[in-house]
C-alpha positions as YAML, in Angstrom:
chain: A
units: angstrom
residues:
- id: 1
  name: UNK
  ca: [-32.13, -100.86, 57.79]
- id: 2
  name: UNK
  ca: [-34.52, -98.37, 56.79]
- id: 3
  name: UNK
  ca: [-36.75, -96.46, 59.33]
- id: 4
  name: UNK
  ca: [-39.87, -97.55, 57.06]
- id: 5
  name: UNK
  ca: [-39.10, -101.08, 57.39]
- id: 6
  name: UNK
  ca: [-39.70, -100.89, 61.64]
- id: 7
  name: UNK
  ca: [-43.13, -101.40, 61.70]
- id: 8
  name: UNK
  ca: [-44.94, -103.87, 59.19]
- id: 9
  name: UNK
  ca: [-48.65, -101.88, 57.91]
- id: 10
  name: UNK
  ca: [-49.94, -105.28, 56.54]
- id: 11
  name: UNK
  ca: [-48.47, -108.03, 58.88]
- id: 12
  name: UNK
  ca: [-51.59, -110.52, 59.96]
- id: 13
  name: UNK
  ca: [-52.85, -110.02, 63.17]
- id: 14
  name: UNK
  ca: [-52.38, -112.18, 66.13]
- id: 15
  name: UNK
  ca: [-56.10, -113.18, 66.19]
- id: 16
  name: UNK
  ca: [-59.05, -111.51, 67.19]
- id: 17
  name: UNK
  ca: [-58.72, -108.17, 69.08]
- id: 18
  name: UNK
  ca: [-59.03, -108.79, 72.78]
- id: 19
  name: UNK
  ca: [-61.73, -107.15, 74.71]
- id: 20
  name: UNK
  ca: [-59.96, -105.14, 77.63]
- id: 21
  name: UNK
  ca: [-58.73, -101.55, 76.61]
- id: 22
  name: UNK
  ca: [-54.40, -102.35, 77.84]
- id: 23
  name: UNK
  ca: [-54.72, -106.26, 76.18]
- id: 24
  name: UNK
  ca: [-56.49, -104.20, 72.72]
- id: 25
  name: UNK
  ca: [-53.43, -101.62, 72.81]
- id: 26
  name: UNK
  ca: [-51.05, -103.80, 73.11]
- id: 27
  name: UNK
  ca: [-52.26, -106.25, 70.53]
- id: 28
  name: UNK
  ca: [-52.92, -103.41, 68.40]
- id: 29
  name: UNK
  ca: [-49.04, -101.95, 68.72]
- id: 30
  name: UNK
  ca: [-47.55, -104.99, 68.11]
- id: 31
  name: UNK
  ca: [-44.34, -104.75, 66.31]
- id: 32
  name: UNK
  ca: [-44.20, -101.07, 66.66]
- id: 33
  name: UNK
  ca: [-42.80, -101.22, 69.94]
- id: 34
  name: UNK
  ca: [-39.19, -100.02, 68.61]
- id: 35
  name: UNK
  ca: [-40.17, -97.39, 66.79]
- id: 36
  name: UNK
  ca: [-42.50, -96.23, 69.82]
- id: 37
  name: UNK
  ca: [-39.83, -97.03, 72.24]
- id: 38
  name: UNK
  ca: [-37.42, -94.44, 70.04]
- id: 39
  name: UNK
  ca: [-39.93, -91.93, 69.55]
- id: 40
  name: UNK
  ca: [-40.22, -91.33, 73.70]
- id: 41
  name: UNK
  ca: [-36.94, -91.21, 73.99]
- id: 42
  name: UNK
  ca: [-36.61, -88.76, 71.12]
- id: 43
  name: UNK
  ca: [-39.35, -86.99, 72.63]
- id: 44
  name: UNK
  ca: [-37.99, -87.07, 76.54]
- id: 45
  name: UNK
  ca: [-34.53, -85.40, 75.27]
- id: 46
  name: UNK
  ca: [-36.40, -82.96, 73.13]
- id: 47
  name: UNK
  ca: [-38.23, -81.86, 76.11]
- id: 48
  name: UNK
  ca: [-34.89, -81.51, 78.07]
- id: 49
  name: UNK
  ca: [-33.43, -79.61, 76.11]
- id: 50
  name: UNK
  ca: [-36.26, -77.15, 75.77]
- id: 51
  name: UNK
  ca: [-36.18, -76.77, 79.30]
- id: 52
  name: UNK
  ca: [-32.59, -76.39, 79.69]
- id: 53
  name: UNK
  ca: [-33.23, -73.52, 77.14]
- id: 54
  name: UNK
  ca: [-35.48, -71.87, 78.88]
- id: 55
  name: UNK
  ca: [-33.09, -71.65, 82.19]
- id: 56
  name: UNK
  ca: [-30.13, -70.62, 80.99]
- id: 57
  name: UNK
  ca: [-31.77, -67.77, 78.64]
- id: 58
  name: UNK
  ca: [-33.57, -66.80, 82.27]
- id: 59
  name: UNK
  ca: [-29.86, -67.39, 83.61]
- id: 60
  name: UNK
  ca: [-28.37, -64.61, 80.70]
- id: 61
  name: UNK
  ca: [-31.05, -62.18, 81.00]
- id: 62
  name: UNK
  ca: [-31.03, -61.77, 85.30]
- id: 63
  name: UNK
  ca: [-27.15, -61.62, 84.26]
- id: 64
  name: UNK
  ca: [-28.02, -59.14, 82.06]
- id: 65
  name: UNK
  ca: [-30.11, -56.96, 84.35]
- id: 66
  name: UNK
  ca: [-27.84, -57.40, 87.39]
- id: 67
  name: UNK
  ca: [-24.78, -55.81, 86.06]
- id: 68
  name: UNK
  ca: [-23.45, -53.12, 84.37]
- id: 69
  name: UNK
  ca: [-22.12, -52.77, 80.56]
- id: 70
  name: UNK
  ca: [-18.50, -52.22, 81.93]
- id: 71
  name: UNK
  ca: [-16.85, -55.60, 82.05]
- id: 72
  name: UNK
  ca: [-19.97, -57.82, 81.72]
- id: 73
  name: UNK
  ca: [-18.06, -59.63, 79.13]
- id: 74
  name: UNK
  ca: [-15.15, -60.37, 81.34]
- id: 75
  name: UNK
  ca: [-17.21, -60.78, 84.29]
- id: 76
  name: UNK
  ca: [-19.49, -63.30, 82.68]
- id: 77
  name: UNK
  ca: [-17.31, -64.81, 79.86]
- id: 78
  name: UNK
  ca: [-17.60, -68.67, 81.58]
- id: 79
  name: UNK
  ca: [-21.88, -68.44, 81.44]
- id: 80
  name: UNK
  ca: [-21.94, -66.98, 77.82]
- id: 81
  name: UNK
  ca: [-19.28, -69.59, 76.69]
- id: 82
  name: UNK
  ca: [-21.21, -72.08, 78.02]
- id: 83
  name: UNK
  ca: [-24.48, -70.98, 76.78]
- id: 84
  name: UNK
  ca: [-23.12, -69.89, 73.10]
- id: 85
  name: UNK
  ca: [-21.49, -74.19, 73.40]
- id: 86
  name: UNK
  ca: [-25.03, -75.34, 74.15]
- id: 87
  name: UNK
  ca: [-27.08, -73.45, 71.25]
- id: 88
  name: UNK
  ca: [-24.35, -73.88, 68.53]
- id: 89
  name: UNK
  ca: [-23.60, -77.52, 69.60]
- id: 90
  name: UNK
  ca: [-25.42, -79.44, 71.69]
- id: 91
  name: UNK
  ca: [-29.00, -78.04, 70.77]
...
């Protein structure tokens, strides 16, 4: 099924528009309510990730600062694994 086929542009309406402001939304997002639903998920896991991001590059850097270039890749080899695994895959 194509994405473009979700919501129907020219499908009659239910009658006339109701008067109350959350009756006239929901009358007017009729049969879109999959494509919204998937769009706020979409959205809530974008948003996630972004703040997952912003953590572990906080997590790297106060790494970074807090020890020394002699063995910081041995000493921190778990935390850049994971962190290399969540850019290159996952994000």
């Amino acid at each position: 099924m194509k994405i473009s086929a979700w919501i129907e542009p020219f499908r009659p309406a239910d009658g006339p528009p109701p008067r109350t402001l959350a009756a006239f939304f929901a009358w007017g997002l009729s049969g879109s309510w999959p494509a919204m639903l998937l769009a706020t998920v979409l959205s809530v896991v974008a948003g996630v990730l972004e703040v997952l991001t912003a953590l572990m590059l906080g997590k790297v850097i106060d790494v970074t600062t807090d020890a020394g270039p002699d063995g910081f890749f041995v000493t921190n080899a778990g935390l850049l694994t994971l962190f290399a695994i969540f850019f290159i895959v996952i994000r």
